[in-house]
XYZ file of C-alpha atoms in Angstrom:
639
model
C 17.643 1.736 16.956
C 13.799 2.729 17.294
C 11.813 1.336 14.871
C 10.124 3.943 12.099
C 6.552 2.470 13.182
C 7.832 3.506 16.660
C 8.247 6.985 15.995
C 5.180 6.906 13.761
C 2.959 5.727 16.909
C 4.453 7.293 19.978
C 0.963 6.087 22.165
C 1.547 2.426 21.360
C 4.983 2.804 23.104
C 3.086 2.133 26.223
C 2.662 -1.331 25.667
C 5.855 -2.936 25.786
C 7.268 -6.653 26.635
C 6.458 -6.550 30.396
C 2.939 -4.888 29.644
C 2.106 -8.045 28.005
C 3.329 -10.745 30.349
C 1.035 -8.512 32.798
C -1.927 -9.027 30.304
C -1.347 -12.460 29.588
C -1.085 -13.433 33.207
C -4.844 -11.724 33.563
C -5.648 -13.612 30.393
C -7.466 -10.577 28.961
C -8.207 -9.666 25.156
C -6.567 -6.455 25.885
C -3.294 -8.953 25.190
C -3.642 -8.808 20.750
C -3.395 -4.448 20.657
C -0.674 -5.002 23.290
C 0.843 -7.249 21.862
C 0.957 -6.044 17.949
C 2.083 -2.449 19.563
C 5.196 -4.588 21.308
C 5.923 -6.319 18.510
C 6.242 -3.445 15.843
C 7.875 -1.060 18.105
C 10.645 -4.317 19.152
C 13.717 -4.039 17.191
C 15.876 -6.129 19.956
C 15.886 -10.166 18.750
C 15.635 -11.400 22.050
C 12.170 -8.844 22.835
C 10.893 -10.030 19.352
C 11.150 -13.972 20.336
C 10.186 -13.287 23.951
C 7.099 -11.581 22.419
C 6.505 -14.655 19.849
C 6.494 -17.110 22.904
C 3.802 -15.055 24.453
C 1.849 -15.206 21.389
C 1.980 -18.699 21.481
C 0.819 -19.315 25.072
C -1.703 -16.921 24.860
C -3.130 -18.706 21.579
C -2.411 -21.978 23.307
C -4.608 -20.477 26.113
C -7.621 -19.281 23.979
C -7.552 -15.712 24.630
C -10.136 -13.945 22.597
C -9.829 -11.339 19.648
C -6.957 -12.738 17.930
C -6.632 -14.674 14.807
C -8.461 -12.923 12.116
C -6.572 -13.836 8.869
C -3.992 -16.568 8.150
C -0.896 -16.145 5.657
C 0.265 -18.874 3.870
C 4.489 -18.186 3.786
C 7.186 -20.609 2.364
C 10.849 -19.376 3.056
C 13.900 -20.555 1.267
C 17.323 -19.713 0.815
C 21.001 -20.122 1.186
C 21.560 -19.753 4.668
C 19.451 -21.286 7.901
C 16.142 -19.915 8.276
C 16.066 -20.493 12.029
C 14.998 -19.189 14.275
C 14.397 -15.877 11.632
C 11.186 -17.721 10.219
C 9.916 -16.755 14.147
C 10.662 -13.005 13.180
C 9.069 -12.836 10.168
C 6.279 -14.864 11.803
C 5.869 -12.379 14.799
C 6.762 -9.105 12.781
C 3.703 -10.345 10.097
C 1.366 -11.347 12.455
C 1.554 -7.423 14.010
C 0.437 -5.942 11.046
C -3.331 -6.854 11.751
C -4.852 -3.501 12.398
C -7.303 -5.137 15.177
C -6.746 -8.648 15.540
C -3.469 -10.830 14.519
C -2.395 -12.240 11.614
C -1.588 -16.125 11.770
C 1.730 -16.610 9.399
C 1.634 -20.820 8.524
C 5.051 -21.374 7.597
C 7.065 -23.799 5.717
C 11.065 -23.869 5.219
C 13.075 -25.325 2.878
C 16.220 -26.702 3.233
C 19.699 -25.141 3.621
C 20.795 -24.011 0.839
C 18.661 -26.091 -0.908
C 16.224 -23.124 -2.881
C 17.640 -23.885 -6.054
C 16.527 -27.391 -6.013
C 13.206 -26.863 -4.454
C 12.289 -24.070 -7.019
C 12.997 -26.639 -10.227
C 11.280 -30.060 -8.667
C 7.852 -29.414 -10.017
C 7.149 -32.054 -7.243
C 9.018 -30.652 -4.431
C 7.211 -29.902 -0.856
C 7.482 -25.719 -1.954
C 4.661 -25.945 -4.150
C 2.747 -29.008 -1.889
C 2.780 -26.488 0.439
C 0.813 -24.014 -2.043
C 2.012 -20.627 -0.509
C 0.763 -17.074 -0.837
C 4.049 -15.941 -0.245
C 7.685 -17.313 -1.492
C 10.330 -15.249 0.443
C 13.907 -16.128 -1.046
C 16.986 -15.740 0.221
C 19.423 -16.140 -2.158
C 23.225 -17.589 -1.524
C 25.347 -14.237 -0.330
C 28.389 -16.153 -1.464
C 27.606 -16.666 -4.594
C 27.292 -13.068 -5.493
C 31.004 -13.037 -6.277
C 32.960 -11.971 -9.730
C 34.379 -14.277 -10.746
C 36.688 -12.994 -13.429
C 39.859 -10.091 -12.483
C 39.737 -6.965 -10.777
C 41.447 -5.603 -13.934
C 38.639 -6.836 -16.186
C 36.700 -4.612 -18.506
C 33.696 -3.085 -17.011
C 31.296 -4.105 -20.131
C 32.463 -7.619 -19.029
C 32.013 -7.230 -15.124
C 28.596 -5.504 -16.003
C 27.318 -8.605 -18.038
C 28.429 -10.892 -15.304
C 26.123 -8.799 -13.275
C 23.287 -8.700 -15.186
C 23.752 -12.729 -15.765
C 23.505 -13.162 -12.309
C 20.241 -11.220 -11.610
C 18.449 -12.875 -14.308
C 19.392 -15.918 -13.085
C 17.687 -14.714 -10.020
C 14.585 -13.580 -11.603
C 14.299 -16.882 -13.374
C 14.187 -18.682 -10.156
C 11.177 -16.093 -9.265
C 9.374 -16.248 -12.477
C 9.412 -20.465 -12.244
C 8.652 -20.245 -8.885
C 5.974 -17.608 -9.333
C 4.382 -19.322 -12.427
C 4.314 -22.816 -10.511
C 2.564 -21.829 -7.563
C 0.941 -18.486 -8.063
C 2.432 -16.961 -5.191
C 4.256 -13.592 -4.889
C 7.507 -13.290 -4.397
C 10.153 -11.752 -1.831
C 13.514 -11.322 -2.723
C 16.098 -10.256 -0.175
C 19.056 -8.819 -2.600
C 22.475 -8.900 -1.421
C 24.382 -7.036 1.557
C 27.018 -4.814 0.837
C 30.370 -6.120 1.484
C 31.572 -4.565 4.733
C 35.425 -5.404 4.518
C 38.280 -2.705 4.066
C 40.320 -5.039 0.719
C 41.116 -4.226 -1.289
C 41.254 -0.139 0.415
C 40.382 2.272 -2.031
C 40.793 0.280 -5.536
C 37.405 -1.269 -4.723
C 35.946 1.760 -6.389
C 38.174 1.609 -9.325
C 36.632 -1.784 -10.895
C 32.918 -3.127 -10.626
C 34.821 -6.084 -9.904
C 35.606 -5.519 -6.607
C 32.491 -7.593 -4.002
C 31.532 -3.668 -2.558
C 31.229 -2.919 -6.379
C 29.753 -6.096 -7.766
C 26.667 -6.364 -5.306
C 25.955 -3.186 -5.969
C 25.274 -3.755 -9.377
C 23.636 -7.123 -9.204
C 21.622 -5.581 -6.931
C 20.062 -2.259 -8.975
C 20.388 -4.769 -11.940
C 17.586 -7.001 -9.820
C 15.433 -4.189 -8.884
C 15.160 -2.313 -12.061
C 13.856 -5.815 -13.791
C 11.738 -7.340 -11.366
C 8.304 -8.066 -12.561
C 5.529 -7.114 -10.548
C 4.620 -10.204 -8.559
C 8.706 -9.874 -7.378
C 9.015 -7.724 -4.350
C 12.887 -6.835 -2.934
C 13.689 -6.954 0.378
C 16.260 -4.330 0.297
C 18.644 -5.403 2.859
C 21.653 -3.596 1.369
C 19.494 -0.364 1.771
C 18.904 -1.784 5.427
C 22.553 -2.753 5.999
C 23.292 1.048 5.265
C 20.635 2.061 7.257
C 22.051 0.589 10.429
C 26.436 -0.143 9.461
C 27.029 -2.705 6.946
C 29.670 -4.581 9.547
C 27.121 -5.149 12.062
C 25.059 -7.119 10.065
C 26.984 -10.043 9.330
C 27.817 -12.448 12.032
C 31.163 -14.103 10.535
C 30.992 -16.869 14.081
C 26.886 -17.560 13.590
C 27.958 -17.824 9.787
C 30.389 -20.894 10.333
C 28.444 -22.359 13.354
C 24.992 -22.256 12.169
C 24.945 -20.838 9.013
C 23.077 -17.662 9.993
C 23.643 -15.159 7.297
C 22.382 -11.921 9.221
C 23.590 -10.782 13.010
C 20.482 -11.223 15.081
C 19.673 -8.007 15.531
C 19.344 -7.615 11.894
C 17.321 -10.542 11.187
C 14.636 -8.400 13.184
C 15.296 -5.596 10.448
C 14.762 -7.850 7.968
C 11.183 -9.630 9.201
C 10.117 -5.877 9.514
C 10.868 -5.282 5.853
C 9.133 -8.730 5.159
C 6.126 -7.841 7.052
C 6.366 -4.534 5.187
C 5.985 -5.615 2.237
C 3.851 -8.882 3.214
C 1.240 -6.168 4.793
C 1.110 -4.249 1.169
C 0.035 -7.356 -0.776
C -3.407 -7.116 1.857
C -3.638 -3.807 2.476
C -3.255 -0.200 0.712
C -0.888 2.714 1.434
C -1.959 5.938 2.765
C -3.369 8.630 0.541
C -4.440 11.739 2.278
C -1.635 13.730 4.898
C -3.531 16.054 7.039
C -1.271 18.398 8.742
C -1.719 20.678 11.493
C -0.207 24.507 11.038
C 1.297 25.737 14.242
C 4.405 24.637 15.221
C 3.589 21.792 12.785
C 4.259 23.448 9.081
C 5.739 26.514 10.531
C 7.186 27.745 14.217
C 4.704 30.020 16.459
C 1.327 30.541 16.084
C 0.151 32.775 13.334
C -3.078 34.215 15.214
C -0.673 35.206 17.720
C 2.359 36.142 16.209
C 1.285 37.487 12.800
C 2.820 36.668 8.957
C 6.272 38.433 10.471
C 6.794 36.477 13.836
C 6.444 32.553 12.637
C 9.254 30.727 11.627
C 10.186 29.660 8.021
C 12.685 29.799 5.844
C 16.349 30.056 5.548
C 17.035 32.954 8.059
C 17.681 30.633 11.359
C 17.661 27.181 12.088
C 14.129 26.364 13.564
C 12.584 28.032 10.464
C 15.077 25.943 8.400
C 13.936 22.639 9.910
C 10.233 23.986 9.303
C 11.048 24.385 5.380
C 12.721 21.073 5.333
C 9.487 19.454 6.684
C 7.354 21.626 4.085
C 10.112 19.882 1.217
C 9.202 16.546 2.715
C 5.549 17.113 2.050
C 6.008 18.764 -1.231
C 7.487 15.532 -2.206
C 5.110 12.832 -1.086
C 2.584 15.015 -2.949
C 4.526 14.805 -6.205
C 3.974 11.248 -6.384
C 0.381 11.338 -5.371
C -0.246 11.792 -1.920
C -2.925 14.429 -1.120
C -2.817 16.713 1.097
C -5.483 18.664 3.536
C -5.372 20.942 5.993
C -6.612 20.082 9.894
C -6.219 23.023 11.979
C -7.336 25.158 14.712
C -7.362 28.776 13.780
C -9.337 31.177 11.989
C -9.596 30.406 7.845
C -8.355 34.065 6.947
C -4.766 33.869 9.700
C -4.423 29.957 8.858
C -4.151 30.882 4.931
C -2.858 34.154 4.625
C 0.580 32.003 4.923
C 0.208 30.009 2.168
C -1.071 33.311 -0.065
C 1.609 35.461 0.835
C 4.742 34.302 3.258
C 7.779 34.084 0.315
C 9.315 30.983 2.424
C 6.651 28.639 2.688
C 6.976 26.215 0.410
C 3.320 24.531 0.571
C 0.636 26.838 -1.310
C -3.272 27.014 -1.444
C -3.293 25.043 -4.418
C -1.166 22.131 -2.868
C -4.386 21.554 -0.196
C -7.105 19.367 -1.582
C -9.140 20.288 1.505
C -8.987 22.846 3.726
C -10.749 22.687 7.173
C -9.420 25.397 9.568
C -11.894 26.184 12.266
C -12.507 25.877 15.851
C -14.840 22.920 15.814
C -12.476 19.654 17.336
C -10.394 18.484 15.075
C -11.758 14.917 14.874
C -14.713 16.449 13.190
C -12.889 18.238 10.740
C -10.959 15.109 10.180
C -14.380 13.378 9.268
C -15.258 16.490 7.227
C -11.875 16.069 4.621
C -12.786 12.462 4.321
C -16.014 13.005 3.153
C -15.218 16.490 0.981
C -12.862 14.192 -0.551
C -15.180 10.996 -0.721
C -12.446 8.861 0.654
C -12.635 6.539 3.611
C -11.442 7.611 7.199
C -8.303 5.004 7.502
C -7.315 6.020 4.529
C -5.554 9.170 6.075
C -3.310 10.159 7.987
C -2.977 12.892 10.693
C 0.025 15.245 11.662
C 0.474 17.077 14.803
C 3.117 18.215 17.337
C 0.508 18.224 20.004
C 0.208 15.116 21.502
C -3.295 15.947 23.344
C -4.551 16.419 20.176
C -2.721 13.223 18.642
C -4.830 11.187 21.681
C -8.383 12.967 21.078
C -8.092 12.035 17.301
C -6.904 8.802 18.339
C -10.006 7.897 20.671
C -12.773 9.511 18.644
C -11.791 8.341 15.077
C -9.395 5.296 15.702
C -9.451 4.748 11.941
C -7.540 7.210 11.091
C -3.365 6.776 11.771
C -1.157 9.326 13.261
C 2.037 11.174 14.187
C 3.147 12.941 16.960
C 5.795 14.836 15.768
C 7.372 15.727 19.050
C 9.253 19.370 20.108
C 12.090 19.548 18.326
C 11.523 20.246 14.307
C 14.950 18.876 13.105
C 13.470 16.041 13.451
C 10.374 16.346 11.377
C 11.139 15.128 8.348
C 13.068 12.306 8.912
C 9.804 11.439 10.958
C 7.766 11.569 7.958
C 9.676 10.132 5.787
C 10.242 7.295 7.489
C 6.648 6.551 8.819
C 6.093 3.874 5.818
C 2.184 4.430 6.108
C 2.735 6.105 2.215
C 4.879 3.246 0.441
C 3.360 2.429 -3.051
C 3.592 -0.963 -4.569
C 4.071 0.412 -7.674
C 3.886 4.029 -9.217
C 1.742 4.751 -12.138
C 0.562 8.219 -14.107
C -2.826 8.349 -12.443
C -0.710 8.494 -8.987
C 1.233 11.498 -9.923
C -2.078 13.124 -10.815
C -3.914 12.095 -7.764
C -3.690 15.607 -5.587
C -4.692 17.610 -8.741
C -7.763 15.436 -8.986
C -8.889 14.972 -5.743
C -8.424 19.154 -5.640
C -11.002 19.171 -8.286
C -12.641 16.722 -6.208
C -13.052 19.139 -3.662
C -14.045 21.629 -6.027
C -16.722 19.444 -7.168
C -18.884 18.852 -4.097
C -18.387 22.667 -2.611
C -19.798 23.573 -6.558
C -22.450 21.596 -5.864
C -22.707 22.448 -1.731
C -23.362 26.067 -3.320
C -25.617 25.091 -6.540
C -29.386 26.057 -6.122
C -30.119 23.600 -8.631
C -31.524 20.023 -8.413
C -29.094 17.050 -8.899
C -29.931 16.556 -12.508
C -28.977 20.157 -13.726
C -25.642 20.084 -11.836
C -24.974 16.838 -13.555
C -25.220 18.621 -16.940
C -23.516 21.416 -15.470
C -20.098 18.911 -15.223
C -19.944 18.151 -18.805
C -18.815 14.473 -18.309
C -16.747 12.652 -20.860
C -16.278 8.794 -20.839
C -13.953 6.587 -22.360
C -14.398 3.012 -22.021
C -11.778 0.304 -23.003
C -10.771 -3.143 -23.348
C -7.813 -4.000 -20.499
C -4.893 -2.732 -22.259
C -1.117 -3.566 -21.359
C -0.340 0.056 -20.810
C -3.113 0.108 -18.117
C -2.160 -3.401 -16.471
C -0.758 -1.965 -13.660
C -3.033 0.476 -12.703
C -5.968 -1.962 -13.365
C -4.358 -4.471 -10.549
C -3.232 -1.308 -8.264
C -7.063 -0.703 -8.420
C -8.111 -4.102 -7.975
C -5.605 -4.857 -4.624
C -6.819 -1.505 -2.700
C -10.434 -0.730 -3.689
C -12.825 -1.764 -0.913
C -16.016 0.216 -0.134
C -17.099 0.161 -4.205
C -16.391 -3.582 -4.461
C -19.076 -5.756 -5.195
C -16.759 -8.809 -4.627
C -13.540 -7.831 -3.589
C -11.578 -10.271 -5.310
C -7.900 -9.589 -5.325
C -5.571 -10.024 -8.699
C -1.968 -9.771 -9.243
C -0.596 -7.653 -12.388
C 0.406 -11.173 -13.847
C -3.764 -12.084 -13.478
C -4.840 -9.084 -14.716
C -2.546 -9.394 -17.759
C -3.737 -12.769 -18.778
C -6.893 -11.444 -19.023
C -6.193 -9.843 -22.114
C -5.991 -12.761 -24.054
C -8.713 -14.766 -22.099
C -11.584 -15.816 -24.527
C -13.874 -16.941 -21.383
C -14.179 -13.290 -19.747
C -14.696 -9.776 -21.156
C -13.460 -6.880 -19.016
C -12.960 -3.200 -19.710
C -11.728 -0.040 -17.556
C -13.325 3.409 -17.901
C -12.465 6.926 -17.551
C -13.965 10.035 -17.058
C -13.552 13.625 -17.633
C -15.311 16.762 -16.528
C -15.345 20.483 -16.969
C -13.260 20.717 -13.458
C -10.443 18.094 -14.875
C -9.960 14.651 -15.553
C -10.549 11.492 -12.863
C -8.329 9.240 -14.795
C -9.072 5.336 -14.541
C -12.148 5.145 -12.118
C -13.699 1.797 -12.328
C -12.875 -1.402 -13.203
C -15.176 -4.364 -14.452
C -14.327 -7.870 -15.155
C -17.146 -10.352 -16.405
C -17.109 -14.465 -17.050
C -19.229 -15.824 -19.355
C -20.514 -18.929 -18.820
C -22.760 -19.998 -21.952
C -25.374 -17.725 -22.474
C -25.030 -16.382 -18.708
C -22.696 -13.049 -18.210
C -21.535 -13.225 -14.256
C -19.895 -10.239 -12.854
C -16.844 -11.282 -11.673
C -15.640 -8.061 -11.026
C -16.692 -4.326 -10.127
C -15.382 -1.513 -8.513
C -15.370 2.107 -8.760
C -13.071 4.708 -7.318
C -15.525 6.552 -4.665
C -14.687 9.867 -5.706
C -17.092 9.357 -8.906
C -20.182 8.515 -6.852
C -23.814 9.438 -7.821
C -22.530 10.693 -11.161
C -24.188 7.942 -13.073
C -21.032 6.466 -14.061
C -22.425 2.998 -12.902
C -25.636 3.642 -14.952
C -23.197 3.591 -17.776
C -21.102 0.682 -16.907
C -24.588 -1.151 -16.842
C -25.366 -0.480 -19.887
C -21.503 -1.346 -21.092
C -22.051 -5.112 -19.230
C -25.353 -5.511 -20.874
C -24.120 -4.527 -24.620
C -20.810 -6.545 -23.760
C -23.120 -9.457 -23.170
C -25.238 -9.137 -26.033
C -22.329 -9.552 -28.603
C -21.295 -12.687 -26.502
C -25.194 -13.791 -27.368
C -25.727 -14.330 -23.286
C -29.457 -13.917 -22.393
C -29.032 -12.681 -18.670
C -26.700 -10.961 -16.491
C -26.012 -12.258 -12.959
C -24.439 -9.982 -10.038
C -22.885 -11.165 -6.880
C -22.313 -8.927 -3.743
C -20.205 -10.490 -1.421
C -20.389 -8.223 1.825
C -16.855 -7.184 3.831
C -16.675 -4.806 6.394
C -16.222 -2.137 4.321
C -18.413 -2.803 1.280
C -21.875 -1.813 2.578
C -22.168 1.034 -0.251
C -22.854 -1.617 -2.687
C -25.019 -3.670 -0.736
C -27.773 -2.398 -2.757
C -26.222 -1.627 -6.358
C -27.910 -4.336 -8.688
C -31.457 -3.733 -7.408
C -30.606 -0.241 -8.097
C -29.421 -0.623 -11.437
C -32.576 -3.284 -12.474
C -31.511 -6.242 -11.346
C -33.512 -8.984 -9.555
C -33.151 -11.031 -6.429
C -32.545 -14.391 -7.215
C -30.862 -15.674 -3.297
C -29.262 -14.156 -0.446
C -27.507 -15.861 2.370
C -24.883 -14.242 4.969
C -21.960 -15.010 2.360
C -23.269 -14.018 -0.675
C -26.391 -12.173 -2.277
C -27.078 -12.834 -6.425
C -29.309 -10.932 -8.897
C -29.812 -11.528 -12.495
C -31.163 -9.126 -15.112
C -33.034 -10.343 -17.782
C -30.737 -8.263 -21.512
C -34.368 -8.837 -23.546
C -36.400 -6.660 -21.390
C -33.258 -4.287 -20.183
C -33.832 -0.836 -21.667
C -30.238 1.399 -21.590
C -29.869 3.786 -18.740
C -30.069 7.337 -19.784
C -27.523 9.717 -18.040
C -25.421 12.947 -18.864
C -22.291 11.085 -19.526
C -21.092 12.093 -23.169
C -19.636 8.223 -24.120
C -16.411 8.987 -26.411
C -15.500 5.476 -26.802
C -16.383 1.985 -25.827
C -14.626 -1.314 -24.639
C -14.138 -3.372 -27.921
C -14.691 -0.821 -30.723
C -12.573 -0.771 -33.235
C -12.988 2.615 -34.823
């Protein structure tokens, strides 16, 4: 089975197992991109632990250019977590996008996880891991009452049993801050009892089943699932049980499975560090529709229902529709004259995909690396986070070499295949799904609208910023806005003064947190509304208010939105009786925007080293920043 990161990355195919023996023998750096390219594509266990031993010598050898951040992972469970801890530890360590990241692991016992989770003193939480991956007992995921039982009875069983299992995460979570993994149960794979198992929720087919939705639709948000019954589906719920490794060595998965499974791991490990996707750039010919449209006109492309190619086309436009109905936006990357690359989306009754789907729209004949840069900054987002679509693999490459930020797809020759591809790239998984998602493509359209309005004004700055009649709301963290608030928090980077990372239980506790103030803001203009842009968390610290926290979603920049959260930190500070205001920038690779905020908003320098730069601003001699930003509420008020 080929691996969806694979298909994703057909270029990185070209490093495989032998490709890095070759490198390691030369002892060259070139070793880390070959071997995270190995690794991701590997779904064979004996390639993934040949691959690990490499990574081993080649650390024991001190190659260059590898290790660039460690993960702290503790893995228990009911079964023997050897030799999959080398999986997870190989698949992890692959999701670096230029280096490798280290996984240190500990494991518990067998089927010791219950123990280890309630010893307040046990080596789990000596350990103090980032990461708790559990694997609960398969066995015990049995009814235990009659097939002939009521189903209200079987059901509460059910539910019992996952919130026993959340219970173990929440103790475990609350006793060592970590997130957690949970793999749920795979799907029983035997024939008894034939075709009465789908008469009763007692049956084991039945009964995991329902333990298993029952443990997905209450997990709290520092619980992650590691679906393996979705995976055992995926690949033939049979073949992933090993019934001899079982009784041997108590190896709950088949091996090749365990490799499934320290993908998913790594999948999920990777979103804890590091965003999903947001913008799909697509090519047009032969990409969203067969032909080309300069050449063959409105009447010779293929889409639509009336033969299979343009079938396969329309399925791939469904595909997209739907990524962009939970937030994904879309832009347009194509060669071809603006007037035949839209006419299409204006008039072809097939297409599914319309004008006002495309945030941005770049169709040209300049290369298509440039226009790549051009929808990144028309939609004041950064390069990697997009992601490019193409069935020509020369164009894939060029992309690939000239703005290696940016991830792609080759989506091959034959169009059956298309959205499948897509949908199983995994660069768009959320962590979670909130309101502002679902509105994301409507606002970054208005985004778009935004900066050509103001690419075509003849006005200065300050009259166009009247011209947007801005709204603000400001607000104390709510609980309705927790988990937007932390979804902000985890992925914001270039607007980060700090870049400190909370989980949704954090953020939550902040609510009730006498020692800090923090509020969220909105803002609304004439073109639409932004939803929740910025987020600002402060500690005070006697009669000293220290940012803590501040970001701002980039696609609200230069609208004096951080004039007014200035002036919200400074009023915020004065009702806590605090005299000055300090501001720490801690620089990252990709926070260099900020680098300069507080002296731009009136603050002084007080020190600066490599690792940190602070400013303070005196609230006696601060006078209020004046902007065009109509304030409709702020953080704290009561009326």
């Amino acid at each position: 089975m080929m691996s969806s990161e694979a298909v994703a990355a057909p270029l990185k195919q070209k490093a495989g197992l032998e490709d890095v023996r070759e490198l390691f023998a030369q002892r060259s750096e070139e070793i880390w991109p070959a071997l995270r390219a190995a690794t991701q594509a590997a779904s064979d266990f004996s390639e993934v632990l040949a691959l690990a031993n490499l990574r081993k010598k080649a650390l024991k050898a001190g190659i260059s250019g590898g290790i660039d951040k460690t993960i702290r992972l503790a893995m228990i469970g009911g079964s023997n977590l050897y030799p999959l801890h080398e999986l997870v530890q190989q698949k992890i360590g692959a999701r670096s996008a230029t280096g490798w990241w280290e996984t240190e692991i500990w494991k518990g016992d067998y089927d010791n996880y219950i123990a280890e989770i309630f010893d307040p003193e046990s080596e789990l939480y000596i350990f103090k891991p980032e990461v708790i991956f559990l694997i609960p007992s398969n066995q015990r995921c049995v009814y235990q009452g009659a097939l002939t039982d009521g189903p209200e009875l079987q059901k509460v069983a059910a539910t019992k049993m996952a919130e026993e299992l959340l219970n173990l995460c929440r103790i475990a979570h609350e006793r060592s801050g970590a997130e957690v993994i949970v793999a749920n149960f795979l799907p029983a794979a035997e024939f008894d009892p034939g075709s009465f198992r789908v008469r009763t929720l007692g049956s084991n087919w039945n009964f995991r089943k329902l333990v298993n939705m029952e443990l997905g639709l209450n997990a709290p948000s520092y619980v992650h699932v590691c679906d393996a019954e979705f995976l055992a589906t995926r690949r033939g719920a049979a073949t992933c049980h090993d019934p001899r490794a079982w009784f041997e060595t108590k190896q709950l998965y088949s091996s090749d499975f365990a490799v499934d499974i320290a993908q998913e791991v790594a999948a999920i490990a990777a979103s804890l560090h590091r965003p999903s996707k947001k913008v799909l750039a697509l090519d047009l010919d032969n990409t969203l529709w067969g032909g080309v449209i300069g050449d063959d006109g409105m009447a010779g492309i293929e889409i639509g229902g009336t033969h299979a190619r343009g079938e396969a086309f329309r399925q791939f436009q469904l595909a997209i529709a739907s990524l962009a109905q939970r937030g994904v936006v879309l832009a347009v990357c194509s060669k071809n004259d603006y007037k035949n690359a839209a006419e299409p989306f204006e008039k072809h009754p097939e297409m599914v995909l319309r004008l006002k789907d495309i945030a941005s729209f770049q169709a040209n004949w300049e290369p298509k690396s440039e226009n790549l840069r051009r929808i990144a900054q028309e939609l004041n987002l950064g390069l990697d986070s997009i992601v490019f679509v193409d069935d020509n693999p020369a164009e894939i490459e060029i992309v690939k070499q000239f703005v290696p930020e940016i991830e792609t797809i080759w989506l091959g020759p034959d169009p059956s295949e298309y959205a499948s591809q897509l949908l199983d790239c995994r660069f768009f998984e959320p962590r979670s799904i909130t309101t502002d998602d679902l509105k994301r493509g409507e606002q970054y359209q208005q985004q778009a609208a935004r900066a050509q309005a103001m690419n075509a004004s003849e006005t200065d700055m300050d009259s166009y910023l009247a011209s947007l009649e801005m709204h603000s709301v400001i607000s104390e963290f709510t609980e309705v806005d927790v988990p937007r608030i932390s979804q902000l928090i985890n992925k914001s980077n270039q607007f980060n003064v700090t870049t400190r990372r909370r989980t949704e239980a954090e953020v939550e506790a902040l609510l009730t947190d006498s020692d800090h103030y923090a509020f969220s803001v909105r803002l609304a203009d004439k073109f639409g509304d932004n939803g929740l842009i910025s987020v600002v968390i402060v500690k005070v610290e006697g009669a000293t208010a220290v940012v803590d926290t501040w970001l701002m979603s980039c696609r609200v920049l230069k609208r004096q939105m951080e004039d007014e959260v200035v002036n919200e930190i400074v009023r915020l500070a004065g009702k806590r009786s605090c005299t000055t205001v300090l501001g720490n920038y801690l620089p990252t690779e990709k926070n260099g925007m900020v680098r300069d905020l507080f002296p731009r908003m009136g603050f002084e320098l007080v020190e600066e080293s490599t690792e940190r730069t602070t400013y303070q601003l005196s609230i006696e001699n601060f006078t209020p920043h004046k902007t065009h930003i109509q304030m409709d509420r702020r953080a704290y008020d009561t009326n």
